[in-house]
PDB file of C-alpha atoms in Angstrom:
ATOM      1  CA  MET A   8     185.568  77.882 279.064  1.00 91.00           C
ATOM      2  CA  ARG A   9     185.878  80.993 276.895  1.00 94.00           C
ATOM      3  CA  LEU A  10     182.881  82.412 275.038  1.00 95.00           C
ATOM      4  CA  ALA A  11     182.550  85.163 272.452  1.00 96.00           C
ATOM      5  CA  PHE A  12     179.331  87.172 272.190  1.00 96.00           C
ATOM      6  CA  LYS A  13     178.076  89.307 269.323  1.00 97.00           C
ATOM      7  CA  PHE A  14     176.073  92.337 270.426  1.00 98.00           C
ATOM      8  CA  GLY A  15     174.484  95.527 269.156  1.00 98.00           C
ATOM      9  CA  TYR A  16     173.541  98.840 270.696  1.00 98.00           C
ATOM     10  CA  PHE A  17     171.895 102.165 269.904  1.00 98.00           C
ATOM     11  CA  GLY A  18     174.628 104.702 270.550  1.00 96.00           C
ATOM     12  CA  GLU A  19     172.809 107.989 271.038  1.00 95.00           C
ATOM     13  CA  LYS A  20     172.621 107.764 274.858  1.00 96.00           C
ATOM     14  CA  PHE A  21     176.152 106.435 275.438  1.00 97.00           C
ATOM     15  CA  TYR A  22     179.397 108.332 275.986  1.00 96.00           C
ATOM     16  CA  GLY A  23     181.118 105.745 273.817  1.00 96.00           C
ATOM     17  CA  SER A  24     181.624 102.032 274.284  1.00 96.00           C
ATOM     18  CA  GLN A  25     184.744 102.094 276.495  1.00 95.00           C
ATOM     19  CA  TYR A  26     184.254 102.139 280.278  1.00 95.00           C
ATOM     20  CA  GLN A  27     184.504 105.601 281.868  1.00 95.00           C
ATOM     21  CA  PRO A  28     183.766 106.206 285.558  1.00 92.00           C
ATOM     22  CA  ASN A  29     180.676 108.353 286.199  1.00 92.00           C
ATOM     23  CA  LEU A  30     179.586 108.273 282.546  1.00 97.00           C
ATOM     24  CA  ARG A  31     177.067 105.993 280.851  1.00 98.00           C
ATOM     25  CA  THR A  32     178.993 103.715 278.485  1.00 98.00           C
ATOM     26  CA  VAL A  33     178.323 100.393 276.791  1.00 98.00           C
ATOM     27  CA  GLU A  34     181.017  98.610 278.804  1.00 97.00           C
ATOM     28  CA  GLY A  35     179.735 100.194 281.998  1.00 97.00           C
ATOM     29  CA  GLU A  36     176.334  98.598 281.401  1.00 97.00           C
ATOM     30  CA  LEU A  37     177.923  95.277 280.411  1.00 96.00           C
ATOM     31  CA  PHE A  38     180.009  95.216 283.587  1.00 96.00           C
ATOM     32  CA  LYS A  39     176.896  95.815 285.723  1.00 95.00           C
ATOM     33  CA  ALA A  40     175.209  92.869 283.999  1.00 94.00           C
ATOM     34  CA  PHE A  41     178.294  90.690 284.549  1.00 92.00           C
ATOM     35  CA  GLU A  42     178.268  91.466 288.265  1.00 92.00           C
ATOM     36  CA  GLU A  43     174.619  90.443 288.532  1.00 92.00           C
ATOM     37  CA  VAL A  44     175.440  86.979 287.162  1.00 89.00           C
ATOM     38  CA  GLY A  45     178.641  86.585 289.188  1.00 89.00           C
ATOM     39  CA  ILE A  46     181.285  87.542 286.595  1.00 89.00           C
ATOM     40  CA  GLU A  47     184.192  89.846 287.448  1.00 91.00           C
ATOM     41  CA  PRO A  48     185.420  91.374 284.142  1.00 90.00           C
ATOM     42  CA  GLY A  49     189.116  91.318 285.076  1.00 91.00           C
ATOM     43  CA  LEU A  50     189.142  87.725 286.280  1.00 91.00           C
ATOM     44  CA  ALA A  51     187.019  86.693 283.298  1.00 93.00           C
ATOM     45  CA  ARG A  52     189.617  88.243 280.927  1.00 95.00           C
ATOM     46  CA  TYR A  53     187.020  90.473 279.312  1.00 96.00           C
ATOM     47  CA  ARG A  54     188.117  91.758 275.921  1.00 96.00           C
ATOM     48  CA  CYS A  55     186.172  93.701 273.282  1.00 97.00           C
ATOM     49  CA  SER A  56     186.778  93.761 269.551  1.00 97.00           C
ATOM     50  CA  SER A  57     186.186  97.436 268.794  1.00 95.00           C
ATOM     51  CA  ARG A  58     185.747 100.722 270.613  1.00 94.00           C
ATOM     52  CA  THR A  59     183.155 103.166 269.363  1.00 96.00           C
ATOM     53  CA  ASP A  60     182.817 106.874 270.114  1.00 95.00           C
ATOM     54  CA  ALA A  61     179.906 108.641 271.782  1.00 96.00           C
ATOM     55  CA  GLY A  62     176.794 108.426 269.617  1.00 97.00           C
ATOM     56  CA  VAL A  63     178.058 105.641 267.333  1.00 98.00           C
ATOM     57  CA  HIS A  64     175.855 102.561 266.902  1.00 98.00           C
ATOM     58  CA  ALA A  65     176.769  98.880 266.541  1.00 98.00           C
ATOM     59  CA  LEU A  66     175.128  95.805 265.108  1.00 98.00           C
ATOM     60  CA  GLY A  67     177.969  93.289 265.329  1.00 97.00           C
ATOM     61  CA  ASN A  68     180.525  94.257 267.972  1.00 98.00           C
ATOM     62  CA  VAL A  69     182.093  91.309 269.836  1.00 98.00           C
ATOM     63  CA  PHE A  70     183.346  90.687 273.361  1.00 97.00           C
ATOM     64  CA  ALA A  71     184.790  87.577 274.994  1.00 96.00           C
ATOM     65  CA  ILE A  72     184.820  86.357 278.608  1.00 95.00           C
ATOM     66  CA  ASP A  73     185.767  83.255 280.569  1.00 93.00           C
ATOM     67  CA  VAL A  74     182.900  81.414 282.274  1.00 89.00           C
ATOM     68  CA  GLU A  75     182.644  78.281 284.369  1.00 84.00           C
ATOM     69  CA  GLU A  76     181.906  75.122 282.397  1.00 71.00           C
ATOM     70  CA  SER A  77     178.983  74.354 284.697  1.00 55.00           C
ATOM     71  CA  LYS A  78     177.228  77.652 283.950  1.00 64.00           C
ATOM     72  CA  LYS A  79     175.082  78.225 280.905  1.00 66.00           C
ATOM     73  CA  PHE A  80     175.494  81.697 279.440  1.00 68.00           C
ATOM     74  CA  ILE A  81     173.203  81.989 276.467  1.00 74.00           C
ATOM     75  CA  PRO A  82     172.600  85.605 275.360  1.00 86.00           C
ATOM     76  CA  ARG A  83     169.145  85.936 276.892  1.00 86.00           C
ATOM     77  CA  ILE A  84     170.557  85.468 280.415  1.00 88.00           C
ATOM     78  CA  LEU A  85     172.784  88.525 280.078  1.00 91.00           C
ATOM     79  CA  ASN A  86     170.120  90.411 278.114  1.00 95.00           C
ATOM     80  CA  SER A  87     167.769  90.144 281.088  1.00 94.00           C
ATOM     81  CA  LYS A  88     170.276  92.268 283.041  1.00 95.00           C
ATOM     82  CA  LEU A  89     170.986  94.798 280.290  1.00 96.00           C
ATOM     83  CA  PRO A  90     169.154  98.039 279.398  1.00 96.00           C
ATOM     84  CA  GLU A  91     166.897  98.279 276.357  1.00 96.00           C
ATOM     85  CA  ASP A  92     169.545  99.851 274.125  1.00 96.00           C
ATOM     86  CA  ILE A  93     172.032  96.929 274.298  1.00 98.00           C
ATOM     87  CA  THR A  94     171.281  93.437 272.968  1.00 98.00           C
ATOM     88  CA  ILE A  95     173.494  90.344 272.853  1.00 97.00           C
ATOM     89  CA  TRP A  96     172.217  88.168 270.017  1.00 96.00           C
ATOM     90  CA  ALA A  97     174.794  85.481 269.153  1.00 96.00           C
ATOM     91  CA  TRP A  98     177.590  83.509 270.780  1.00 95.00           C
ATOM     92  CA  ALA A  99     180.403  81.052 270.062  1.00 95.00           C
ATOM     93  CA  LYS A 100     182.706  78.820 272.089  1.00 94.00           C
ATOM     94  CA  VAL A 101     186.281  79.909 271.316  1.00 96.00           C
ATOM     95  CA  ASP A 102     189.860  78.880 272.084  1.00 95.00           C
ATOM     96  CA  ASP A 103     191.239  79.768 275.499  1.00 94.00           C
ATOM     97  CA  GLY A 104     193.626  82.316 273.992  1.00 96.00           C
ATOM     98  CA  PHE A 105     191.021  84.053 271.845  1.00 97.00           C
ATOM     99  CA  ASP A 106     191.283  87.856 271.758  1.00 97.00           C
ATOM    100  CA  PRO A 107     188.415  89.491 269.815  1.00 97.00           C
ATOM    101  CA  ARG A 108     190.517  92.532 268.883  1.00 96.00           C
ATOM    102  CA  ARG A 109     193.678  90.731 267.775  1.00 96.00           C
ATOM    103  CA  ASP A 110     191.978  87.747 266.106  1.00 97.00           C
ATOM    104  CA  ALA A 111     189.471  89.633 263.948  1.00 97.00           C
ATOM    105  CA  ILE A 112     189.851  89.092 260.193  1.00 96.00           C
ATOM    106  CA  SER A 113     188.156  92.363 259.299  1.00 97.00           C
ATOM    107  CA  ARG A 114     185.729  95.011 260.492  1.00 98.00           C
ATOM    108  CA  VAL A 115     182.836  96.476 258.533  1.00 98.00           C
ATOM    109  CA  TYR A 116     181.479  99.987 259.127  1.00 98.00           C
ATOM    110  CA  SER A 117     178.595 101.734 257.380  1.00 98.00           C
ATOM    111  CA  TYR A 118     178.223 105.506 257.279  1.00 98.00           C
ATOM    112  CA  ILE A 119     174.871 107.003 256.248  1.00 98.00           C
ATOM    113  CA  MET A 120     174.338 110.551 254.979  1.00 97.00           C
ATOM    114  CA  ALA A 121     171.711 112.489 253.026  1.00 95.00           C
ATOM    115  CA  LYS A 122     171.980 112.143 249.224  1.00 93.00           C
ATOM    116  CA  LYS A 123     170.810 115.652 248.323  1.00 92.00           C
ATOM    117  CA  GLY A 124     173.446 117.753 246.579  1.00 94.00           C
ATOM    118  CA  ILE A 125     175.999 114.957 246.178  1.00 96.00           C
ATOM    119  CA  ASP A 126     177.539 113.727 242.920  1.00 96.00           C
ATOM    120  CA  VAL A 127     177.497 109.981 243.571  1.00 96.00           C
ATOM    121  CA  SER A 128     179.788 109.137 240.638  1.00 96.00           C
ATOM    122  CA  ALA A 129     182.460 111.508 241.993  1.00 97.00           C
ATOM    123  CA  MET A 130     182.073 109.959 245.423  1.00 97.00           C
ATOM    124  CA  ARG A 131     182.471 106.451 243.994  1.00 97.00           C
ATOM    125  CA  LYS A 132     185.630 107.470 242.161  1.00 97.00           C
ATOM    126  CA  ALA A 133     187.015 108.845 245.423  1.00 97.00           C
ATOM    127  CA  ALA A 134     186.052 105.635 247.220  1.00 98.00           C
ATOM    128  CA  SER A 135     188.140 103.609 244.768  1.00 97.00           C
ATOM    129  CA  ILE A 136     191.166 105.836 245.520  1.00 97.00           C
ATOM    130  CA  ILE A 137     191.168 105.062 249.246  1.00 97.00           C
ATOM    131  CA  GLU A 138     190.862 101.300 248.788  1.00 97.00           C
ATOM    132  CA  GLY A 139     194.059  99.367 249.472  1.00 96.00           C
ATOM    133  CA  THR A 140     196.945 100.016 251.872  1.00 97.00           C
ATOM    134  CA  HIS A 141     197.686 103.656 252.743  1.00 96.00           C
ATOM    135  CA  ASP A 142     198.993 105.867 255.519  1.00 94.00           C
ATOM    136  CA  PHE A 143     195.772 107.322 256.955  1.00 95.00           C
ATOM    137  CA  SER A 144     197.507 109.773 259.331  1.00 93.00           C
ATOM    138  CA  ASN A 145     195.546 112.702 257.872  1.00 94.00           C
ATOM    139  CA  PHE A 146     192.343 110.842 258.707  1.00 94.00           C
ATOM    140  CA  THR A 147     193.117 109.917 262.307  1.00 92.00           C
ATOM    141  CA  LYS A 148     192.562 111.971 265.432  1.00 82.00           C
ATOM    142  CA  LYS A 149     196.073 111.329 266.782  1.00 70.00           C
ATOM    143  CA  PHE A 150     198.261 112.569 263.932  1.00 55.00           C
ATOM    144  CA  GLY A 151     202.028 112.405 264.423  1.00 55.00           C
ATOM    145  CA  GLU A 152     202.161 109.909 267.289  1.00 57.00           C
ATOM    146  CA  THR A 153     204.550 106.955 267.197  1.00 56.00           C
ATOM    147  CA  ALA A 154     201.901 104.309 266.400  1.00 73.00           C
ATOM    148  CA  SER A 155     201.593 103.525 262.700  1.00 87.00           C
ATOM    149  CA  ASN A 156     198.495 104.761 260.898  1.00 91.00           C
ATOM    150  CA  ILE A 157     199.023 102.457 257.928  1.00 94.00           C
ATOM    151  CA  ARG A 158     195.849 100.461 257.345  1.00 95.00           C
ATOM    152  CA  THR A 159     194.348  98.346 254.568  1.00 96.00           C
ATOM    153  CA  LEU A 160     190.840  98.981 253.269  1.00 97.00           C
ATOM    154  CA  LYS A 161     189.635  95.819 251.536  1.00 97.00           C
ATOM    155  CA  SER A 162     186.661  97.595 250.005  1.00 98.00           C
ATOM    156  CA  VAL A 163     184.796 100.914 250.048  1.00 98.00           C
ATOM    157  CA  GLU A 164     181.332 100.734 248.480  1.00 98.00           C
ATOM    158  CA  VAL A 165     178.923 103.617 247.890  1.00 98.00           C
ATOM    159  CA  ARG A 166     175.234 102.645 247.759  1.00 97.00           C
ATOM    160  CA  ILE A 167     172.225 104.865 247.224  1.00 95.00           C
ATOM    161  CA  ASP A 168     168.494 104.776 247.747  1.00 93.00           C
ATOM    162  CA  GLU A 169     165.806 107.414 247.319  1.00 88.00           C
ATOM    163  CA  ARG A 170     167.107 109.767 250.018  1.00 91.00           C
ATOM    164  CA  PHE A 171     170.337 108.422 251.482  1.00 96.00           C
ATOM    165  CA  ILE A 172     173.882 107.370 250.675  1.00 98.00           C
ATOM    166  CA  THR A 173     175.476 104.476 252.551  1.00 98.00           C
ATOM    167  CA  ILE A 174     179.264 104.155 252.433  1.00 98.00           C
ATOM    168  CA  GLU A 175     180.477 100.730 253.548  1.00 98.00           C
ATOM    169  CA  PHE A 176     184.098 100.370 254.647  1.00 98.00           C
ATOM    170  CA  GLU A 177     185.739  96.989 255.233  1.00 98.00           C
ATOM    171  CA  GLY A 178     189.281  96.842 256.575  1.00 97.00           C
ATOM    172  CA  ASN A 179     191.633  94.941 258.817  1.00 92.00           C
ATOM    173  CA  ALA A 180     191.602  97.712 261.425  1.00 92.00           C
ATOM    174  CA  PHE A 181     190.814 101.413 261.737  1.00 95.00           C
ATOM    175  CA  THR A 182     192.452 104.348 263.500  1.00 93.00           C
ATOM    176  CA  TRP A 183     190.574 106.702 265.823  1.00 91.00           C
ATOM    177  CA  ASN A 184     187.925 108.654 263.841  1.00 94.00           C
ATOM    178  CA  MET A 185     189.228 107.221 260.559  1.00 95.00           C
ATOM    179  CA  VAL A 186     185.829 106.184 259.177  1.00 97.00           C
ATOM    180  CA  ARG A 187     184.102 109.438 260.075  1.00 97.00           C
ATOM    181  CA  ASN A 188     186.985 111.487 258.628  1.00 97.00           C
ATOM    182  CA  LEU A 189     186.923 109.469 255.414  1.00 98.00           C
ATOM    183  CA  ALA A 190     183.156 109.991 255.227  1.00 98.00           C
ATOM    184  CA  THR A 191     183.775 113.743 255.469  1.00 98.00           C
ATOM    185  CA  ALA A 192     186.359 113.571 252.675  1.00 97.00           C
ATOM    186  CA  LEU A 193     184.058 111.604 250.363  1.00 98.00           C
ATOM    187  CA  GLU A 194     181.166 113.965 251.080  1.00 98.00           C
ATOM    188  CA  MET A 195     183.353 117.010 250.295  1.00 97.00           C
ATOM    189  CA  ILE A 196     184.337 115.487 246.952  1.00 97.00           C
ATOM    190  CA  GLY A 197     180.727 114.550 246.224  1.00 97.00           C
ATOM    191  CA  LYS A 198     179.690 118.166 246.857  1.00 97.00           C
ATOM    192  CA  GLY A 199     182.494 119.571 244.684  1.00 95.00           C
ATOM    193  CA  MET A 200     184.322 121.158 247.631  1.00 96.00           C
ATOM    194  CA  ARG A 201     187.477 119.082 247.006  1.00 95.00           C
ATOM    195  CA  ASP A 202     188.843 117.043 244.103  1.00 95.00           C
ATOM    196  CA  ILE A 203     190.624 113.723 243.565  1.00 96.00           C
ATOM    197  CA  ASP A 204     194.073 115.368 243.517  1.00 96.00           C
ATOM    198  CA  TRP A 205     193.429 116.672 247.024  1.00 97.00           C
ATOM    199  CA  LEU A 206     192.400 113.216 248.228  1.00 97.00           C
ATOM    200  CA  GLU A 207     195.546 111.656 246.786  1.00 97.00           C
ATOM    201  CA  SER A 208     197.608 114.312 248.590  1.00 96.00           C
ATOM    202  CA  MET A 209     195.819 113.457 251.843  1.00 96.00           C
ATOM    203  CA  LEU A 210     197.088 109.881 251.468  1.00 96.00           C
ATOM    204  CA  GLU A 211     200.683 111.167 251.516  1.00 94.00           C
ATOM    205  CA  PRO A 212     200.918 112.697 255.007  1.00 92.00           C
ATOM    206  CA  GLU A 213     204.705 112.957 254.869  1.00 91.00           C
ATOM    207  CA  LYS A 214     204.234 115.569 252.113  1.00 92.00           C
ATOM    208  CA  TYR A 215     200.866 117.121 252.960  1.00 92.00           C
ATOM    209  CA  TYR A 216     199.078 117.692 256.275  1.00 91.00           C
ATOM    210  CA  GLU A 217     195.491 118.781 256.869  1.00 90.00           C
ATOM    211  CA  ARG A 218     193.148 118.205 259.776  1.00 89.00           C
ATOM    212  CA  MET A 219     189.712 116.781 259.053  1.00 89.00           C
ATOM    213  CA  GLU A 220     186.414 117.463 260.795  1.00 92.00           C
ATOM    214  CA  PRO A 221     184.776 114.066 261.375  1.00 95.00           C
ATOM    215  CA  SER A 222     181.234 113.484 260.181  1.00 97.00           C
ATOM    216  CA  PRO A 223     178.601 113.318 262.959  1.00 97.00           C
ATOM    217  CA  PRO A 224     178.647 110.096 265.005  1.00 97.00           C
ATOM    218  CA  TYR A 225     174.930 109.344 264.645  1.00 96.00           C
ATOM    219  CA  GLY A 226     175.411 108.228 261.023  1.00 97.00           C
ATOM    220  CA  LEU A 227     177.980 105.534 261.841  1.00 98.00           C
ATOM    221  CA  ILE A 228     177.333 101.831 262.480  1.00 98.00           C
ATOM    222  CA  LEU A 229     179.864  99.174 263.401  1.00 98.00           C
ATOM    223  CA  LYS A 230     178.114  96.658 261.188  1.00 98.00           C
ATOM    224  CA  ASP A 231     180.198  93.510 261.699  1.00 98.00           C
ATOM    225  CA  VAL A 232     183.459  92.047 262.964  1.00 98.00           C
ATOM    226  CA  LYS A 233     184.506  88.934 261.052  1.00 98.00           C
ATOM    227  CA  TYR A 234     186.299  85.834 262.368  1.00 98.00           C
ATOM    228  CA  PRO A 235     187.287  82.451 260.914  1.00 96.00           C
ATOM    229  CA  PHE A 236     184.338  80.802 262.674  1.00 96.00           C
ATOM    230  CA  GLU A 237     180.573  81.181 262.813  1.00 95.00           C
ATOM    231  CA  PHE A 238     178.484  82.487 265.697  1.00 97.00           C
ATOM    232  CA  GLU A 239     175.340  80.694 266.828  1.00 95.00           C
ATOM    233  CA  ILE A 240     172.379  83.052 266.682  1.00 95.00           C
ATOM    234  CA  ASP A 241     170.059  82.979 269.672  1.00 94.00           C
ATOM    235  CA  GLU A 242     166.656  83.127 267.988  1.00 94.00           C
ATOM    236  CA  TYR A 243     164.862  84.593 270.999  1.00 94.00           C
ATOM    237  CA  ALA A 244     167.460  87.354 271.449  1.00 95.00           C
ATOM    238  CA  TRP A 245     167.568  88.064 267.713  1.00 96.00           C
ATOM    239  CA  ASN A 246     163.787  88.448 267.527  1.00 96.00           C
ATOM    240  CA  MET A 247     163.868  90.726 270.558  1.00 95.00           C
ATOM    241  CA  PHE A 248     166.497  92.893 268.855  1.00 96.00           C
ATOM    242  CA  LYS A 249     164.347  92.992 265.704  1.00 96.00           C
ATOM    243  CA  ARG A 250     161.362  94.188 267.747  1.00 96.00           C
ATOM    244  CA  LYS A 251     163.465  96.953 269.291  1.00 96.00           C
ATOM    245  CA  LEU A 252     164.662  98.036 265.851  1.00 96.00           C
ATOM    246  CA  GLY A 253     161.100  97.969 264.510  1.00 97.00           C
ATOM    247  CA  ALA A 254     159.892 100.200 267.329  1.00 96.00           C
ATOM    248  CA  ARG A 255     162.647 102.727 266.638  1.00 96.00           C
ATOM    249  CA  ILE A 256     162.015 102.694 262.892  1.00 96.00           C
ATOM    250  CA  ASN A 257     158.337 103.413 263.590  1.00 97.00           C
ATOM    251  CA  TYR A 258     159.120 106.208 266.077  1.00 96.00           C
ATOM    252  CA  HIS A 259     161.693 107.970 263.909  1.00 95.00           C
ATOM    253  CA  GLY A 260     159.601 107.385 260.783  1.00 95.00           C
ATOM    254  CA  ILE A 261     156.710 109.254 262.385  1.00 97.00           C
ATOM    255  CA  LEU A 262     159.056 112.074 263.429  1.00 96.00           C
ATOM    256  CA  TYR A 263     160.346 112.255 259.855  1.00 93.00           C
ATOM    257  CA  LYS A 264     156.784 112.656 258.595  1.00 95.00           C
ATOM    258  CA  VAL A 265     155.983 115.255 261.276  1.00 97.00           C
ATOM    259  CA  PHE A 266     158.987 117.390 260.356  1.00 94.00           C
ATOM    260  CA  SER A 267     158.295 116.956 256.618  1.00 93.00           C
ATOM    261  CA  ILE A 268     154.753 118.292 257.077  1.00 95.00           C
ATOM    262  CA  MET A 269     156.097 121.233 259.103  1.00 94.00           C
ATOM    263  CA  ASP A 270     158.697 121.942 256.400  1.00 91.00           C
ATOM    264  CA  ASP A 271     156.081 121.788 253.629  1.00 90.00           C
ATOM    265  CA  GLU A 272     153.781 124.099 255.567  1.00 89.00           C
ATOM    266  CA  ILE A 273     156.416 126.707 256.343  1.00 90.00           C
ATOM    267  CA  THR A 274     157.532 126.646 252.698  1.00 82.00           C
ATOM    268  CA  TYR A 275     153.923 127.255 251.618  1.00 75.00           C
ATOM    269  CA  ILE A 276     153.545 130.126 254.100  1.00 76.00           C
ATOM    270  CA  CYS A 277     156.760 131.755 252.878  1.00 76.00           C
ATOM    271  CA  GLU A 278     155.601 131.505 249.257  1.00 70.00           C
ATOM    272  CA  GLU A 279     152.293 133.165 250.154  1.00 65.00           C
ATOM    273  CA  VAL A 280     153.942 136.117 251.907  1.00 58.00           C
TER     274      VAL A 280
END
């Protein structure tokens, strides 16, 4: 029997999602949990939908494994073996040949940045330019290699609130660092450092080449990976994940207030001098 699991993680303490010997990774922690419940990743044909870099977070990544029909593998069983910063919260029974990477319909990423100093209308215009099918070689870490960097972005939406901008990218697949490089490009246009003509040139790598500096990983979330079927949410696991998120929101919210007070105070002191 083959099962797919949807899982999330807080990326700040991981050296990426892909297994690396002697480094703490998401897959490294998953494999430890598998061993504790009698699953060998190779024999179980473990496959993961998406790899994320060090510091990147996920809400809806997906992996698949084979399990014995007689065993019950609801998310909470594996969660009991996992560290606090990884949570499996939904599952689905899938076809024997299911591959979460190959069979995904689309992937959704969100990148969050501070709103201050950014022309949102310029950023939205730039976002509309990168929608569709393009050669994103100038936005990938491995420029010039034989693999194609042609990808299709179904949508790029720019949303704002009081302090932050969220850029949501949905596409069939993404190259290495593509989302973070695109976030950099949109931010540069929003700050008036580049214009639309430059962005259009960047989408023609056979004529124009420029390396990008990717935006910091901590602002990136792998929000969802979509398939032509629904996952069953484990209510207990989902509520546990919500509690973990609530605790982090509270912790970082307090830190935000602490640093805001310090900033206000030092500004006042400087004005008095």
